[in-house]
Amino acid sequence: WVIIPVILVALCDFAIETSSARVWDMVKVDVPKHDVLVRITARQFAWSFTYAGEDGVLDTDDDFSNVGELHIPRDKVVRFQLESLDVLHSFFVPAMRLKQDVVPGRSIPGWFDANKEGRYEIACAELCGSAHTQMRAVLVVDSPENFASWTRTVAAQRALATPEVQ
């Protein structure tokens, strides 16, 4: 009476593992070519977003940042790197069913694409301190044209704020 349930549970486990491996590969291994690259940084109690500039590489002179709003173009692949400056956090966009833990000292990659324009809540889903409930931001899904206009505006503001060194 013990052997048969053990065999049935093992068969179910094997079936679940086999089907979930395909999904894991689709989400974490077979990453499509991205259109936007952004570093999402969590810290008590805010989200900041650093976009790769024209060169498409982070940590270069043409990068630009934004706090509190993550702008992305509709129907484009967005690749992100999650990082935490202090404690555990969890990047959570309920409307997209997107949730990923953010661990201090690690850069956690991921990607998504949004197909509906709008403004969506970003929250921290990991208790991270006394102001955890106030750690919110907004995901703004723009048309590709509006996103391009927004990036030009932010880049121009950055250029005005950063004087050239001669």
PDB file of C-alpha atoms in Angstrom:
ATOM      1  CA  TRP A   1       0.000   0.000   0.000  1.00  0.00           C
ATOM      2  CA  VAL A   2       3.029   2.329   0.246  1.00  0.00           C
ATOM      3  CA  ILE A   3       4.827   1.437  -2.993  1.00  0.00           C
ATOM      4  CA  ILE A   4       1.961   2.285  -5.384  1.00  0.00           C
ATOM      5  CA  PRO A   5       1.414   5.886  -4.064  1.00  0.00           C
ATOM      6  CA  VAL A   6       5.175   6.489  -4.135  1.00  0.00           C
ATOM      7  CA  ILE A   7       5.314   5.372  -7.781  1.00  0.00           C
ATOM      8  CA  LEU A   8       2.285   7.561  -8.665  1.00  0.00           C
ATOM      9  CA  VAL A   9       3.805  10.627  -6.967  1.00  0.00           C
ATOM     10  CA  ALA A  10       7.139  10.003  -8.711  1.00  0.00           C
ATOM     11  CA  LEU A  11       5.388   9.744 -12.105  1.00  0.00           C
ATOM     12  CA  CYS A  12       3.471  12.983 -11.461  1.00  0.00           C
ATOM     13  CA  ASP A  13       6.671  14.709 -10.382  1.00  0.00           C
ATOM     14  CA  PHE A  14       8.469  13.525 -13.516  1.00  0.00           C
ATOM     15  CA  ALA A  15       5.600  14.795 -15.737  1.00  0.00           C
ATOM     16  CA  ILE A  16       5.585  18.196 -14.015  1.00  0.00           C
ATOM     17  CA  GLU A  17       9.376  18.497 -14.245  1.00  0.00           C
ATOM     18  CA  THR A  18       9.366  17.584 -17.939  1.00  0.00           C
ATOM     19  CA  SER A  19       6.702  20.142 -18.890  1.00  0.00           C
ATOM     20  CA  SER A  20       8.093  22.928 -16.680  1.00  0.00           C
ATOM     21  CA  ALA A  21      11.602  22.599 -18.152  1.00  0.00           C
ATOM     22  CA  ARG A  22      10.234  23.726 -21.521  1.00  0.00           C
ATOM     23  CA  VAL A  23       8.633  26.813 -19.932  1.00  0.00           C
ATOM     24  CA  TRP A  24      11.807  27.609 -17.933  1.00  0.00           C
ATOM     25  CA  ASP A  25      13.875  27.486 -21.136  1.00  0.00           C
ATOM     26  CA  MET A  26      11.405  29.788 -22.897  1.00  0.00           C
ATOM     27  CA  VAL A  27      11.543  32.378 -20.100  1.00  0.00           C
ATOM     28  CA  LYS A  28      15.137  32.185 -18.850  1.00  0.00           C
ATOM     29  CA  VAL A  29      17.300  30.545 -21.541  1.00  0.00           C
ATOM     30  CA  ASP A  30      15.884  31.374 -24.980  1.00  0.00           C
ATOM     31  CA  VAL A  31      15.763  35.143 -24.428  1.00  0.00           C
ATOM     32  CA  PRO A  32      14.662  37.026 -27.561  1.00  0.00           C
ATOM     33  CA  LYS A  33      16.636  39.959 -28.964  1.00  0.00           C
ATOM     34  CA  HIS A  34      15.748  43.019 -26.932  1.00  0.00           C
ATOM     35  CA  ASP A  35      14.698  46.481 -28.101  1.00  0.00           C
ATOM     36  CA  VAL A  36      15.226  48.207 -24.734  1.00  0.00           C
ATOM     37  CA  LEU A  37      17.787  47.455 -22.028  1.00  0.00           C
ATOM     38  CA  VAL A  38      17.217  48.823 -18.537  1.00  0.00           C
ATOM     39  CA  ARG A  39      18.735  48.306 -15.091  1.00  0.00           C
ATOM     40  CA  ILE A  40      16.091  48.313 -12.383  1.00  0.00           C
ATOM     41  CA  THR A  41      17.588  49.234  -9.022  1.00  0.00           C
ATOM     42  CA  ALA A  42      15.748  48.720  -5.742  1.00  0.00           C
ATOM     43  CA  ARG A  43      16.622  50.523  -2.540  1.00  0.00           C
ATOM     44  CA  GLN A  44      14.692  51.328   0.571  1.00  0.00           C
ATOM     45  CA  PHE A  45      12.116  52.637  -0.462  1.00  0.00           C
ATOM     46  CA  ALA A  46      12.267  53.500  -4.161  1.00  0.00           C
ATOM     47  CA  TRP A  47      12.768  52.077  -7.637  1.00  0.00           C
ATOM     48  CA  SER A  48      15.167  53.681 -10.121  1.00  0.00           C
ATOM     49  CA  PHE A  49      15.590  52.830 -13.785  1.00  0.00           C
ATOM     50  CA  THR A  50      18.768  53.263 -15.844  1.00  0.00           C
ATOM     51  CA  TYR A  51      18.375  52.924 -19.610  1.00  0.00           C
ATOM     52  CA  ALA A  52      21.128  51.974 -22.018  1.00  0.00           C
ATOM     53  CA  GLY A  53      21.678  54.882 -24.413  1.00  0.00           C
ATOM     54  CA  GLU A  54      22.183  54.852 -28.170  1.00  0.00           C
ATOM     55  CA  ASP A  55      24.998  52.297 -27.930  1.00  0.00           C
ATOM     56  CA  GLY A  56      22.661  49.753 -26.278  1.00  0.00           C
ATOM     57  CA  VAL A  57      25.131  49.063 -23.448  1.00  0.00           C
ATOM     58  CA  LEU A  58      24.720  49.909 -19.784  1.00  0.00           C
ATOM     59  CA  ASP A  59      27.376  51.785 -17.781  1.00  0.00           C
ATOM     60  CA  THR A  60      28.447  54.077 -20.617  1.00  0.00           C
ATOM     61  CA  ASP A  61      28.274  57.858 -20.943  1.00  0.00           C
ATOM     62  CA  ASP A  62      25.038  57.895 -22.942  1.00  0.00           C
ATOM     63  CA  ASP A  63      22.928  56.101 -20.302  1.00  0.00           C
ATOM     64  CA  PHE A  64      20.091  58.002 -18.673  1.00  0.00           C
ATOM     65  CA  SER A  65      18.063  57.394 -15.523  1.00  0.00           C
ATOM     66  CA  ASN A  66      14.601  57.949 -14.173  1.00  0.00           C
ATOM     67  CA  VAL A  67      13.156  57.474 -10.685  1.00  0.00           C
ATOM     68  CA  GLY A  68       9.633  56.294 -10.033  1.00  0.00           C
ATOM     69  CA  GLU A  69       8.560  55.675 -13.647  1.00  0.00           C
ATOM     70  CA  LEU A  70       9.643  52.890 -15.974  1.00  0.00           C
ATOM     71  CA  HIS A  71       8.799  53.884 -19.558  1.00  0.00           C
ATOM     72  CA  ILE A  72       8.740  51.182 -22.210  1.00  0.00           C
ATOM     73  CA  PRO A  73       7.448  50.939 -25.781  1.00  0.00           C
ATOM     74  CA  ARG A  74       4.411  48.796 -26.574  1.00  0.00           C
ATOM     75  CA  ASP A  75       5.066  45.503 -28.424  1.00  0.00           C
ATOM     76  CA  LYS A  76       8.838  45.663 -27.913  1.00  0.00           C
ATOM     77  CA  VAL A  77      11.046  43.283 -25.934  1.00  0.00           C
ATOM     78  CA  VAL A  78      12.426  44.879 -22.781  1.00  0.00           C
ATOM     79  CA  ARG A  79      15.389  43.171 -21.141  1.00  0.00           C
ATOM     80  CA  PHE A  80      16.111  44.163 -17.565  1.00  0.00           C
ATOM     81  CA  GLN A  81      18.746  43.615 -14.906  1.00  0.00           C
ATOM     82  CA  LEU A  82      17.443  43.711 -11.350  1.00  0.00           C
ATOM     83  CA  GLU A  83      19.760  44.910  -8.587  1.00  0.00           C
ATOM     84  CA  SER A  84      19.323  45.847  -4.941  1.00  0.00           C
ATOM     85  CA  LEU A  85      21.425  48.369  -3.055  1.00  0.00           C
ATOM     86  CA  ASP A  86      20.449  47.202   0.415  1.00  0.00           C
ATOM     87  CA  VAL A  87      18.004  44.391   1.315  1.00  0.00           C
ATOM     88  CA  LEU A  88      15.794  41.815  -0.392  1.00  0.00           C
ATOM     89  CA  HIS A  89      13.081  43.303  -2.595  1.00  0.00           C
ATOM     90  CA  SER A  90      10.674  41.838  -5.141  1.00  0.00           C
ATOM     91  CA  PHE A  91       9.852  43.583  -8.447  1.00  0.00           C
ATOM     92  CA  PHE A  92       6.111  43.084  -8.944  1.00  0.00           C
ATOM     93  CA  VAL A  93       3.855  44.298 -11.764  1.00  0.00           C
ATOM     94  CA  PRO A  94       0.469  42.731 -10.892  1.00  0.00           C
ATOM     95  CA  ALA A  95      -1.226  43.651 -14.189  1.00  0.00           C
ATOM     96  CA  MET A  96       1.418  41.706 -16.122  1.00  0.00           C
ATOM     97  CA  ARG A  97       1.801  38.855 -13.629  1.00  0.00           C
ATOM     98  CA  LEU A  98       5.481  39.722 -13.532  1.00  0.00           C
ATOM     99  CA  LYS A  99       7.299  39.093 -10.259  1.00  0.00           C
ATOM    100  CA  GLN A 100      10.995  38.575  -9.600  1.00  0.00           C
ATOM    101  CA  ASP A 101      12.941  38.700  -6.362  1.00  0.00           C
ATOM    102  CA  VAL A 102      15.825  41.172  -6.158  1.00  0.00           C
ATOM    103  CA  VAL A 103      18.816  39.989  -4.134  1.00  0.00           C
ATOM    104  CA  PRO A 104      21.602  42.277  -2.878  1.00  0.00           C
ATOM    105  CA  GLY A 105      24.922  41.577  -4.597  1.00  0.00           C
ATOM    106  CA  ARG A 106      23.363  39.853  -7.604  1.00  0.00           C
ATOM    107  CA  SER A 107      22.281  41.088 -11.031  1.00  0.00           C
ATOM    108  CA  ILE A 108      19.172  39.138 -11.974  1.00  0.00           C
ATOM    109  CA  PRO A 109      18.259  39.197 -15.681  1.00  0.00           C
ATOM    110  CA  GLY A 110      14.792  39.007 -17.147  1.00  0.00           C
ATOM    111  CA  TRP A 111      12.656  40.214 -20.024  1.00  0.00           C
ATOM    112  CA  PHE A 112       9.070  41.015 -20.924  1.00  0.00           C
ATOM    113  CA  ASP A 113       6.996  42.744 -23.551  1.00  0.00           C
ATOM    114  CA  ALA A 114       3.782  44.679 -23.027  1.00  0.00           C
ATOM    115  CA  ASN A 115       1.058  44.795 -25.647  1.00  0.00           C
ATOM    116  CA  LYS A 116      -1.338  47.319 -24.127  1.00  0.00           C
ATOM    117  CA  GLU A 117      -0.586  50.994 -23.542  1.00  0.00           C
ATOM    118  CA  GLY A 118      -1.300  52.402 -20.123  1.00  0.00           C
ATOM    119  CA  ARG A 119      -0.003  53.048 -16.642  1.00  0.00           C
ATOM    120  CA  TYR A 120       0.527  50.086 -14.339  1.00  0.00           C
ATOM    121  CA  GLU A 121       1.551  49.788 -10.706  1.00  0.00           C
ATOM    122  CA  ILE A 122       5.020  48.547  -9.760  1.00  0.00           C
ATOM    123  CA  ALA A 123       5.285  47.409  -6.165  1.00  0.00           C
ATOM    124  CA  CYS A 124       7.732  45.679  -3.886  1.00  0.00           C
ATOM    125  CA  ALA A 125       6.338  42.286  -2.901  1.00  0.00           C
ATOM    126  CA  GLU A 126       8.989  41.497  -0.276  1.00  0.00           C
ATOM    127  CA  LEU A 127       8.793  43.025   3.189  1.00  0.00           C
ATOM    128  CA  CYS A 128      11.825  45.323   3.076  1.00  0.00           C
ATOM    129  CA  GLY A 129      11.450  47.689   6.002  1.00  0.00           C
ATOM    130  CA  SER A 130       9.199  50.163   7.769  1.00  0.00           C
ATOM    131  CA  ALA A 131       8.137  52.045   4.601  1.00  0.00           C
ATOM    132  CA  HIS A 132       7.721  48.903   2.463  1.00  0.00           C
ATOM    133  CA  THR A 133       4.124  49.756   1.525  1.00  0.00           C
ATOM    134  CA  GLN A 134       5.258  53.102   0.103  1.00  0.00           C
ATOM    135  CA  MET A 135       7.826  51.517  -2.251  1.00  0.00           C
ATOM    136  CA  ARG A 136       5.888  52.010  -5.456  1.00  0.00           C
ATOM    137  CA  ALA A 137       6.556  53.110  -9.003  1.00  0.00           C
ATOM    138  CA  VAL A 138       4.671  53.225 -12.299  1.00  0.00           C
ATOM    139  CA  LEU A 139       5.208  51.214 -15.476  1.00  0.00           C
ATOM    140  CA  VAL A 140       4.274  53.456 -18.416  1.00  0.00           C
ATOM    141  CA  VAL A 141       3.663  51.556 -21.647  1.00  0.00           C
ATOM    142  CA  ASP A 142       3.849  54.067 -24.507  1.00  0.00           C
ATOM    143  CA  SER A 143       3.387  53.776 -28.235  1.00  0.00           C
ATOM    144  CA  PRO A 144       6.784  53.333 -29.912  1.00  0.00           C
ATOM    145  CA  GLU A 145       6.583  56.923 -31.202  1.00  0.00           C
ATOM    146  CA  ASN A 146       5.798  58.380 -27.763  1.00  0.00           C
ATOM    147  CA  PHE A 147       8.560  56.283 -26.197  1.00  0.00           C
ATOM    148  CA  ALA A 148      11.090  57.607 -28.745  1.00  0.00           C
ATOM    149  CA  SER A 149       9.929  61.160 -28.024  1.00  0.00           C
ATOM    150  CA  TRP A 150      10.221  60.566 -24.261  1.00  0.00           C
ATOM    151  CA  THR A 151      13.772  59.194 -24.593  1.00  0.00           C
ATOM    152  CA  ARG A 152      14.818  62.183 -26.713  1.00  0.00           C
ATOM    153  CA  THR A 153      13.375  64.562 -24.111  1.00  0.00           C
ATOM    154  CA  VAL A 154      15.093  62.824 -21.197  1.00  0.00           C
ATOM    155  CA  ALA A 155      18.404  62.669 -23.099  1.00  0.00           C
ATOM    156  CA  ALA A 156      18.153  66.386 -23.932  1.00  0.00           C
ATOM    157  CA  GLN A 157      17.440  67.236 -20.290  1.00  0.00           C
ATOM    158  CA  ARG A 158      20.435  65.143 -19.261  1.00  0.00           C
ATOM    159  CA  ALA A 159      22.644  66.970 -21.785  1.00  0.00           C
ATOM    160  CA  LEU A 160      21.504  70.345 -20.395  1.00  0.00           C
ATOM    161  CA  ALA A 161      22.141  69.248 -16.808  1.00  0.00           C
ATOM    162  CA  THR A 162      25.609  67.864 -17.570  1.00  0.00           C
ATOM    163  CA  PRO A 163      28.019  70.559 -18.751  1.00  0.00           C
ATOM    164  CA  GLU A 164      30.659  69.482 -21.257  1.00  0.00           C
ATOM    165  CA  VAL A 165      34.203  69.199 -19.957  1.00  0.00           C
ATOM    166  CA  GLN A 166      36.667  71.045 -22.151  1.00  0.00           C
TER     167      GLN A 166
END
